mmCIF file of C-alpha atoms in Angstrom:
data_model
loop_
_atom_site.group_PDB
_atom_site.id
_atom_site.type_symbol
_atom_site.label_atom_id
_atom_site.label_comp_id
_atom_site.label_asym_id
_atom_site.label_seq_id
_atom_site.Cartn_x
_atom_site.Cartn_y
_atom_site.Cartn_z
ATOM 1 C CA UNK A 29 -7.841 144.164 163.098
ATOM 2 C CA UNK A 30 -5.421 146.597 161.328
ATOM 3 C CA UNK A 31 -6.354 147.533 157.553
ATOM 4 C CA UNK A 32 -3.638 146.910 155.833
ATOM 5 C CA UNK A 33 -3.211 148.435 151.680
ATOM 6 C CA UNK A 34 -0.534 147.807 149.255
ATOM 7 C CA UNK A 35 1.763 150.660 147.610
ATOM 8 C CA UNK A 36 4.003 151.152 144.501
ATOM 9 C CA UNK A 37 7.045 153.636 145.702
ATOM 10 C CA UNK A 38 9.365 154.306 143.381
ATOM 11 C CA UNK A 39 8.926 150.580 142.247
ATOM 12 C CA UNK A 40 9.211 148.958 145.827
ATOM 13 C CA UNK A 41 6.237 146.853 146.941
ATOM 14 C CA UNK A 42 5.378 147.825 150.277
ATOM 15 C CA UNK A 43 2.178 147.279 152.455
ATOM 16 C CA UNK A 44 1.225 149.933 155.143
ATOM 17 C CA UNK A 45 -1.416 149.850 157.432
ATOM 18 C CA UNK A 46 -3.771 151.736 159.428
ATOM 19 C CA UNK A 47 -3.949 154.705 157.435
ATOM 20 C CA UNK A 48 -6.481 156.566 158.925
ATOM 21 C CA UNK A 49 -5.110 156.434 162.484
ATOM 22 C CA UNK A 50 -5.332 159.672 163.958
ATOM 23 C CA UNK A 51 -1.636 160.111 165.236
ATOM 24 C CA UNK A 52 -2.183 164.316 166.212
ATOM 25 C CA UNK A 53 -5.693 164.036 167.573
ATOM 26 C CA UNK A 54 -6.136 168.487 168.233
ATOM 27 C CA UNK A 55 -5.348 168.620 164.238
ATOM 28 C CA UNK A 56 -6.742 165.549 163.015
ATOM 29 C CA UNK A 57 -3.900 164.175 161.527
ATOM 30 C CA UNK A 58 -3.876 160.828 160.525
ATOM 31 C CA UNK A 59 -0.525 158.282 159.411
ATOM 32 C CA UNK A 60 -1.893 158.924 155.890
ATOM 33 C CA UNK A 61 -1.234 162.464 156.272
ATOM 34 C CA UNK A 62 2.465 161.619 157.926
ATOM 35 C CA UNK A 63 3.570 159.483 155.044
ATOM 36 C CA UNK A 64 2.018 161.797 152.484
ATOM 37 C CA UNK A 65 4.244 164.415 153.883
ATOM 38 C CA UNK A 66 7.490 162.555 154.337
ATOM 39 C CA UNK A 67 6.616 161.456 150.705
ATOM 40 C CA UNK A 68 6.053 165.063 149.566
ATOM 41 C CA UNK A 69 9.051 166.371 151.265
ATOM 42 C CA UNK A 70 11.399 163.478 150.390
ATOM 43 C CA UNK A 71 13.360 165.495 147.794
ATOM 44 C CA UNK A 72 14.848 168.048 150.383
ATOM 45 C CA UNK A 73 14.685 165.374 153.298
ATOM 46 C CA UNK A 74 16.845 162.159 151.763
ATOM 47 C CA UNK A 75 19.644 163.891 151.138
ATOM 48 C CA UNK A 76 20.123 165.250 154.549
ATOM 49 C CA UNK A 77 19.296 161.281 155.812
ATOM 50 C CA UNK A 78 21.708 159.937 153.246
ATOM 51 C CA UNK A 79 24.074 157.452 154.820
ATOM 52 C CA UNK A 80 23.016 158.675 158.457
ATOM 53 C CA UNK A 81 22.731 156.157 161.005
ATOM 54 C CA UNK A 82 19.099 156.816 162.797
ATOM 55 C CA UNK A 83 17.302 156.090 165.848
ATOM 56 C CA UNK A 84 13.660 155.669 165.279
ATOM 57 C CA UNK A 85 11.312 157.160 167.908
ATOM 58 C CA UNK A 86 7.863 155.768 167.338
ATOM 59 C CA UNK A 87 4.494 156.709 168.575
ATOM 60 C CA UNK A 88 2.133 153.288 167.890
ATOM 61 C CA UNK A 89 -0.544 155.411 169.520
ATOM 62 C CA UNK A 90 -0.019 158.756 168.612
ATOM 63 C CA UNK A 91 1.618 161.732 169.862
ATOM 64 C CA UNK A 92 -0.640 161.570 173.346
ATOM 65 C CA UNK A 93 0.262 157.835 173.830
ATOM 66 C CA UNK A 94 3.592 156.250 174.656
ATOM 67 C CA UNK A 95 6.661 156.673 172.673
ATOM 68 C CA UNK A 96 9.422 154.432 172.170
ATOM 69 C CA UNK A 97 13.206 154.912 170.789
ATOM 70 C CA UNK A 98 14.662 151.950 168.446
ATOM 71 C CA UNK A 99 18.346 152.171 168.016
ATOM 72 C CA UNK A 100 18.435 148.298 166.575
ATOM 73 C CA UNK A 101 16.757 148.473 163.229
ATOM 74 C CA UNK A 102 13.976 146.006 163.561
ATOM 75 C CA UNK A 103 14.744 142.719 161.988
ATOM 76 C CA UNK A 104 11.325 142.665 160.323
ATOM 77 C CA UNK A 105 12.583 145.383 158.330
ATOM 78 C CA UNK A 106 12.311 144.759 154.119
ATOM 79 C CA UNK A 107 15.957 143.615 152.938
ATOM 80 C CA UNK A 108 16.260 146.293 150.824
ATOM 81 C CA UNK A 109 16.288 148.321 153.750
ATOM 82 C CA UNK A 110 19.801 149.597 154.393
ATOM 83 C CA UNK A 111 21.969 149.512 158.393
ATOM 84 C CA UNK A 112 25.329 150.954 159.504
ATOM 85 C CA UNK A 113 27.089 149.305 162.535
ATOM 86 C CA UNK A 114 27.775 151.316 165.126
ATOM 87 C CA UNK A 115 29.749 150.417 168.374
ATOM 88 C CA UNK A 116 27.273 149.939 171.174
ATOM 89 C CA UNK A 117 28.818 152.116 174.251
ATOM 90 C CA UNK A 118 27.157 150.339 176.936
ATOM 91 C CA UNK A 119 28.243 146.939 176.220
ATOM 92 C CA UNK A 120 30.447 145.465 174.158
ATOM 93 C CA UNK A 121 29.536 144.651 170.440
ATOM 94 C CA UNK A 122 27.590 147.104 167.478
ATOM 95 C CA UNK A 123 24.509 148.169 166.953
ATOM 96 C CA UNK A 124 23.006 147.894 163.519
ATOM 97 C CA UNK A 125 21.222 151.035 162.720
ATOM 98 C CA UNK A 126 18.709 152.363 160.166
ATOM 99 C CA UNK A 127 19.963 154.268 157.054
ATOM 100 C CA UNK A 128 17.171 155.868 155.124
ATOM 101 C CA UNK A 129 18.613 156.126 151.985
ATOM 102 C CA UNK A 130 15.629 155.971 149.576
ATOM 103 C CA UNK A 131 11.781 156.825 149.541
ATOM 104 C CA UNK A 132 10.584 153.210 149.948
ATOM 105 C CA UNK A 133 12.752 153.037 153.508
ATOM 106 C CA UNK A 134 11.327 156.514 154.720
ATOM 107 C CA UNK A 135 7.729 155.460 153.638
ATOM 108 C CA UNK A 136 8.796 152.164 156.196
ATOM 109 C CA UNK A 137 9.365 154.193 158.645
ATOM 110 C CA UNK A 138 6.740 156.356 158.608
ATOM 111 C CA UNK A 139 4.592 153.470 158.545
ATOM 112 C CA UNK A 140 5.836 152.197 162.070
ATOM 113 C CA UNK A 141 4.771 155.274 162.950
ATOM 114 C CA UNK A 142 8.502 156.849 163.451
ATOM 115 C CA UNK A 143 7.136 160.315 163.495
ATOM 116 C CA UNK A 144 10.520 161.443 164.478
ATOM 117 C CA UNK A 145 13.932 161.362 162.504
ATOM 118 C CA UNK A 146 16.948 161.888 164.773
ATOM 119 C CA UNK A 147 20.210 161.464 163.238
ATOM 120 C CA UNK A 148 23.526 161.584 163.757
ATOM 121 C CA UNK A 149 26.458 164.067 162.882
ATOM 122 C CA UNK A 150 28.045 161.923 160.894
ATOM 123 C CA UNK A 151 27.980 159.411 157.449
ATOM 124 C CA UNK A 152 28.655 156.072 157.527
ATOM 125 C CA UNK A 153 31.373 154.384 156.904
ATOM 126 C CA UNK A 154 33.084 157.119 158.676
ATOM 127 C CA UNK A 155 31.806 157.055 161.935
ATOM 128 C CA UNK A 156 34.088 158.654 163.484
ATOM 129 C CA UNK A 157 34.208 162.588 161.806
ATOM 130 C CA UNK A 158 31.311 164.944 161.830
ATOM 131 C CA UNK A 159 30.197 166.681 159.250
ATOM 132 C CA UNK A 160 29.149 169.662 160.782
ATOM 133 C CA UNK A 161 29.315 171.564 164.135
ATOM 134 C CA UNK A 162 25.854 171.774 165.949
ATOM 135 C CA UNK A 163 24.490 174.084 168.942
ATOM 136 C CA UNK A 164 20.942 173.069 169.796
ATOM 137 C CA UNK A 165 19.326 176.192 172.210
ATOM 138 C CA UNK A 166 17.215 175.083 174.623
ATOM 139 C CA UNK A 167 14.965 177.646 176.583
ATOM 140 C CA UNK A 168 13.845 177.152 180.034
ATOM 141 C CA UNK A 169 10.155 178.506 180.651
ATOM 142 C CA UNK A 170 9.261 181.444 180.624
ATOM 143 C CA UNK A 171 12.027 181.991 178.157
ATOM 144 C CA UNK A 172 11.563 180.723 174.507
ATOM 145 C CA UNK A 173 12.383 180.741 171.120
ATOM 146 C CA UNK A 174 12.515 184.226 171.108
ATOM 147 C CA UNK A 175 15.486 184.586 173.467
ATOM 148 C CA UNK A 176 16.967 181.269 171.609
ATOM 149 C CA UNK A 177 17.109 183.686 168.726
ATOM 150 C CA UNK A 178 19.133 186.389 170.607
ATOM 151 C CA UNK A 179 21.874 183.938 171.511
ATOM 152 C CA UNK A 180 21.896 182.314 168.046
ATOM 153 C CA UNK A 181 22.588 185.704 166.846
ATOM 154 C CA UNK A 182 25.613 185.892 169.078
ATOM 155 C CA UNK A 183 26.493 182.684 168.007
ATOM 156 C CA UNK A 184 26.493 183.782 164.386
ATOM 157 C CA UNK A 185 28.530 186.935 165.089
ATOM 158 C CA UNK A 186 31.482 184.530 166.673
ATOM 159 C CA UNK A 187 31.374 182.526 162.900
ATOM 160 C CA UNK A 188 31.146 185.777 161.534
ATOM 161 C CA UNK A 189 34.483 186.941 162.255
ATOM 162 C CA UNK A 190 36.090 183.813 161.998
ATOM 163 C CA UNK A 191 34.869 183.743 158.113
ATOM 164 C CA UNK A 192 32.601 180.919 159.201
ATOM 165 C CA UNK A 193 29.202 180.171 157.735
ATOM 166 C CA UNK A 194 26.645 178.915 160.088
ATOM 167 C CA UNK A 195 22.918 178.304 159.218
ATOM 168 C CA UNK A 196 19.863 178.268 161.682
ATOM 169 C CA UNK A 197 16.933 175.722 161.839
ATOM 170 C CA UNK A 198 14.164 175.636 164.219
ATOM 171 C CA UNK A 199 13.829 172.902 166.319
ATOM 172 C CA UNK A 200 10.384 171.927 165.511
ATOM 173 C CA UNK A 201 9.434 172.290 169.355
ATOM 174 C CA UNK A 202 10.461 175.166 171.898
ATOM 175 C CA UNK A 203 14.217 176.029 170.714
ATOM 176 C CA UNK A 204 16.427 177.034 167.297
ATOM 177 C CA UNK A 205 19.374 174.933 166.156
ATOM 178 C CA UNK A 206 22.688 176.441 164.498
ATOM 179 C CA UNK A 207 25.016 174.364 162.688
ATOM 180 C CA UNK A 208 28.299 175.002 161.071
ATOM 181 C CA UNK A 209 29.155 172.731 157.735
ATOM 182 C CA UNK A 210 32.631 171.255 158.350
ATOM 183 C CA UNK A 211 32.410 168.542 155.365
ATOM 184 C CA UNK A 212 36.554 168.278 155.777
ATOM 185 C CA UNK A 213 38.457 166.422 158.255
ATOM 186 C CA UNK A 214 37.646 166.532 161.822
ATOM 187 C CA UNK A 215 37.561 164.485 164.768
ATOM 188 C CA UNK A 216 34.083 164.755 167.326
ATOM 189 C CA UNK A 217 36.958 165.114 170.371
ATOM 190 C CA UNK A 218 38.156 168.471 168.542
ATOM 191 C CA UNK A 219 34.542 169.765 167.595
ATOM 192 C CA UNK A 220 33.397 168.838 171.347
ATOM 193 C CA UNK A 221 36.187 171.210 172.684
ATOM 194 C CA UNK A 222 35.639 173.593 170.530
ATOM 195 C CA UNK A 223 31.625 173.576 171.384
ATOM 196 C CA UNK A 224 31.868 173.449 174.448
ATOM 197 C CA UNK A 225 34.602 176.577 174.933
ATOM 198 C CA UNK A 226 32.937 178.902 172.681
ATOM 199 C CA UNK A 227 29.225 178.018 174.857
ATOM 200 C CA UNK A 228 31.281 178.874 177.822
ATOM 201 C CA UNK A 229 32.609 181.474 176.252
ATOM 202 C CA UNK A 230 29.252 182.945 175.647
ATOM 203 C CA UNK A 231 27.384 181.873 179.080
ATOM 204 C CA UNK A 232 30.167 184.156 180.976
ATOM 205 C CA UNK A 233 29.838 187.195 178.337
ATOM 206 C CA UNK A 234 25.665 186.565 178.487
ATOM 207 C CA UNK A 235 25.076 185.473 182.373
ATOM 208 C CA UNK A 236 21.939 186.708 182.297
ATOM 209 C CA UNK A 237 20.646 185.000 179.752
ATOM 210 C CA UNK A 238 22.744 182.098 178.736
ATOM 211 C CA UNK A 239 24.049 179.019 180.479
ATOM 212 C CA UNK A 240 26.058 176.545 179.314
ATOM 213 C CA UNK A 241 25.626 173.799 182.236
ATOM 214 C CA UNK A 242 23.173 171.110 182.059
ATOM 215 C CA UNK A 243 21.532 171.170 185.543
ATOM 216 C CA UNK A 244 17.609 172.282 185.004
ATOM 217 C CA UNK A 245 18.077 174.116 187.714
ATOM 218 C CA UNK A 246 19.966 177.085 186.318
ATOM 219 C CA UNK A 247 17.660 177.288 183.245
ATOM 220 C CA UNK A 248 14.689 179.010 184.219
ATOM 221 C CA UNK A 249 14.613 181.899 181.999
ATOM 222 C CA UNK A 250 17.415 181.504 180.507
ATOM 223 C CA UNK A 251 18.692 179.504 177.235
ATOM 224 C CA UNK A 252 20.985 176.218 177.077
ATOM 225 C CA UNK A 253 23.791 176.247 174.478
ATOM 226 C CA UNK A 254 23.659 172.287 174.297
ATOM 227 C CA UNK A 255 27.136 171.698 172.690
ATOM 228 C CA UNK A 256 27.072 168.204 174.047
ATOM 229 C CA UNK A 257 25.364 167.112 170.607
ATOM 230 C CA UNK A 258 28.506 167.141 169.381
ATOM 231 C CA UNK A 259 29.477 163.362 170.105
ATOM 232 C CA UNK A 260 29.555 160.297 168.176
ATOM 233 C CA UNK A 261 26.646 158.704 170.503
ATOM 234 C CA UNK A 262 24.447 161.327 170.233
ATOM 235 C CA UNK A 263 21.489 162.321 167.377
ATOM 236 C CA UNK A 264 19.821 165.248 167.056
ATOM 237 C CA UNK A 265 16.683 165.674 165.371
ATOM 238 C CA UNK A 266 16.473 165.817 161.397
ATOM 239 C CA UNK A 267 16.254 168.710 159.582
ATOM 240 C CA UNK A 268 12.492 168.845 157.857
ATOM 241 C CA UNK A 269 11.370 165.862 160.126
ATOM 242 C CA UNK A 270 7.430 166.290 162.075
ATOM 243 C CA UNK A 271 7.909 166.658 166.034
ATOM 244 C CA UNK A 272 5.293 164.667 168.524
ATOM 245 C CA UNK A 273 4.072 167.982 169.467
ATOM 246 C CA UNK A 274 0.111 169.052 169.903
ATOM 247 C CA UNK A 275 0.225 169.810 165.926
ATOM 248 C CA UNK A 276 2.675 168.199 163.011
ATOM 249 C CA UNK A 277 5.103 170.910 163.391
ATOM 250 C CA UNK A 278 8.699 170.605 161.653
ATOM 251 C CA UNK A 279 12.302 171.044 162.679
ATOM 252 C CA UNK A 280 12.355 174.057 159.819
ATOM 253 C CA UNK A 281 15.638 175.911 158.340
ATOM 254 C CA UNK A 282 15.198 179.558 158.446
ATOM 255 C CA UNK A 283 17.178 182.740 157.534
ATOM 256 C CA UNK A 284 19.228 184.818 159.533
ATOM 257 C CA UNK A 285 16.986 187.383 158.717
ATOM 258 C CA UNK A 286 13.801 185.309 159.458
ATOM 259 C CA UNK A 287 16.112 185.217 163.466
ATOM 260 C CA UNK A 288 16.153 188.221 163.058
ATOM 261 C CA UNK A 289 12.487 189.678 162.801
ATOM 262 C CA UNK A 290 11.616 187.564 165.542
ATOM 263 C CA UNK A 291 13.528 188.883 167.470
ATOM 264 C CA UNK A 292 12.578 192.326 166.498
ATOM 265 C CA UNK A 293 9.209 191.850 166.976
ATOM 266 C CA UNK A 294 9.308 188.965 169.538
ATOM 267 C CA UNK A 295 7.003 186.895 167.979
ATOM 268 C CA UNK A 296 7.663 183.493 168.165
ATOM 269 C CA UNK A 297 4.913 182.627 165.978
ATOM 270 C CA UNK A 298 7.208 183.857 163.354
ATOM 271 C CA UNK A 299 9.444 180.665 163.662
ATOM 272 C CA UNK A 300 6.662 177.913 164.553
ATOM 273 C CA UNK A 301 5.770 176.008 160.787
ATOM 274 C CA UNK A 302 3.120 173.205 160.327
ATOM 275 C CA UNK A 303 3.711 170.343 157.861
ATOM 276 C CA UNK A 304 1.739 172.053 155.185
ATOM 277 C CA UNK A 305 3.734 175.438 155.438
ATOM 278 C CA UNK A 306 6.871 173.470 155.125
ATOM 279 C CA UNK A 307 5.831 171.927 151.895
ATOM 280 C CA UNK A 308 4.920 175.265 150.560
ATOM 281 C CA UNK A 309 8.059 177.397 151.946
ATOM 282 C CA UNK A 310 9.964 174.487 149.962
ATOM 283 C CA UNK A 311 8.564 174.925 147.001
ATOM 284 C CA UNK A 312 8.841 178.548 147.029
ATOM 285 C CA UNK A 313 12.286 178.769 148.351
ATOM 286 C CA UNK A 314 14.346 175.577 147.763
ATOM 287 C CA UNK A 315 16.448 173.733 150.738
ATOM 288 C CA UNK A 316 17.794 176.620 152.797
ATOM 289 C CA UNK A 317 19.951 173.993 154.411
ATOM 290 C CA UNK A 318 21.432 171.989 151.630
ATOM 291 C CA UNK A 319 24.834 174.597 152.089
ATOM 292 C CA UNK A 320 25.544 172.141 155.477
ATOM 293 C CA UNK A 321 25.322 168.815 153.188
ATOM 294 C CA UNK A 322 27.981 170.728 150.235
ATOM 295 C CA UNK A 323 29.634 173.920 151.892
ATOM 296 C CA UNK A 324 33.388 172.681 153.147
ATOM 297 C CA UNK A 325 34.942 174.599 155.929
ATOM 298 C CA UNK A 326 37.903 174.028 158.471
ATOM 299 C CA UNK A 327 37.321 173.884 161.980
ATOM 300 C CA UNK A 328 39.536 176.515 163.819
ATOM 301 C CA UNK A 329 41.577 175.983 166.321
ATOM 302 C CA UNK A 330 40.220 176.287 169.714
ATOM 303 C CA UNK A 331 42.489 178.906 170.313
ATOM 304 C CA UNK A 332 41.240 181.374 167.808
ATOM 305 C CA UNK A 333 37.959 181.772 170.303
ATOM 306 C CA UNK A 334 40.670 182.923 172.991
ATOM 307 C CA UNK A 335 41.740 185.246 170.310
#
């Protein structure tokens, strides 16, 4: 029988259960500690969540059981909870999504055990214009996020000289993220081409180390440039959300320079952060990526990469 206890947050009643459920058995980390953190980190989290449609991927078990995605928000959900309808692509009709718009409704989540928070690029209502340009780096073994932080750095030099500022995160598992605030108008058809011709771009300048082709098979050793993320079906994971991972690691933003001493040094240990160092580096240094939510920028013209 599930324990079940009642909480106050921010004035919602709300009953969650289970609490001492070890969800990352190597670090002993129970759904009390998961909703303590998405509680602590809230202030830096909801505002990147903030009218986002998201797919819930829940672990009922933990992070060495079975998984599940939930696009539908579940109709148990409280009615204060919040959805966005989104056109279903496989069939005809919507989808009604979760938007996690206020502590109470990321509490909910975490209580179904949602460990992760993947989102989309862009806001409802406006479903169809993303707010920001994203390149998610994927290395392919024995490669990691060391080399991921070589090509980012090319990637940043490209935004560079087209007076464009671009911000890294790390992906909370093997790779780095780099996004580019847009916050202006834009269609996903015009940030897909221009994604995908600057990853090209980059895989023939970089052959040795880059591809920009999905097979597995050309990826040993080398790093993905997934520009494919940028499409109005797809999520990507949440910046300061846990990953099911061994240990509660987080999808962290870090510095350029932070890219940079790993590389340096090639420690990737240098950009791998726990829950608990996530909460601190917050406190000490603020949201490094609240620029994406604010900063407004114009997307180029694809031709400006031939240029």
């Amino acid at each position: 029988m599930s324990k079940k206890t009642d909480l106050d947050v921010a004035g919602r009643k709300l009953t969650v259960s289970n609490l001492d459920k070890v969800l990352y058995p190597e670090a002993g980390f129970t759904k009390a500690n998961v909703i303590d953190y998405y509680i602590r980190i809230a202030p830096v989290l909801l505002p990147h969540l903030k009218n986002r449609p998201i797919t819930l991927k829940r672990y009922p078990e933990g992070v060495d059981g079975f998984f599940f995605y939930e696009k539908q928000c579940p109709s148990h959900r409280p009615r204060w909870v919040k959805t966005a309808k989104v056109p279903s692509r496989r069939n005809e009709g919507h989808i009604d999504y979760c938007v996690i718009n206020e502590l109470p409704a990321l509490v909910w989540t975490a209580n179904l055990a949602d460990l992760e928070l993947h989102t989309f690029l862009h806001k409802a209502p406006v479903i169809s214009r993303p707010t920001a340009l994203a390149f998610d780096l994927d290395p392919g073994a024995p490669a990691d996020i060391v080399q991921c932080c070589q090509v980012g750095l090319w990637l940043k030099a490209v935004f560079d000289e087209l007076k464009l500022e671009s911000f890294a995160k790390t992906s909370g598992s093997k790779g780095l993220q780099v996004f580019v605030p847009l916050n202006t108008a834009v269609t996903y058809d015009r940030a897909k081409e221009f994604a995908h011709t600057l990853a090209e771009a980059i895989a023939r300048q970089h052959a040795k180390l880059v591809v920009s082709r999905m097979q597995k098979s050309l990826r040993k050793g080398k790093v993905l440039i997934d520009w494919s993320q940028n499409d109005d079906h797809k999520t990507t994971v949440c910046v300061y959300s846990l990953r099911a991972k061994a240990r509660p690691t987080v999808s962290t933003p870090v510095t350029w320079d932070e890219v940079q001493s790993a590389l340096r040094k090639k420690d990737a240990t240098r950009l791998q952060f726990e829950s608990a160092a996530v909460l601190r580096r917050v406190e000490k240094r603020g949201d490094l990526f609240e620029p994406v939510l604010s900063l407004k920028q114009r997307l180029p013209a694809v031709s400006a990469l031939r240029e």
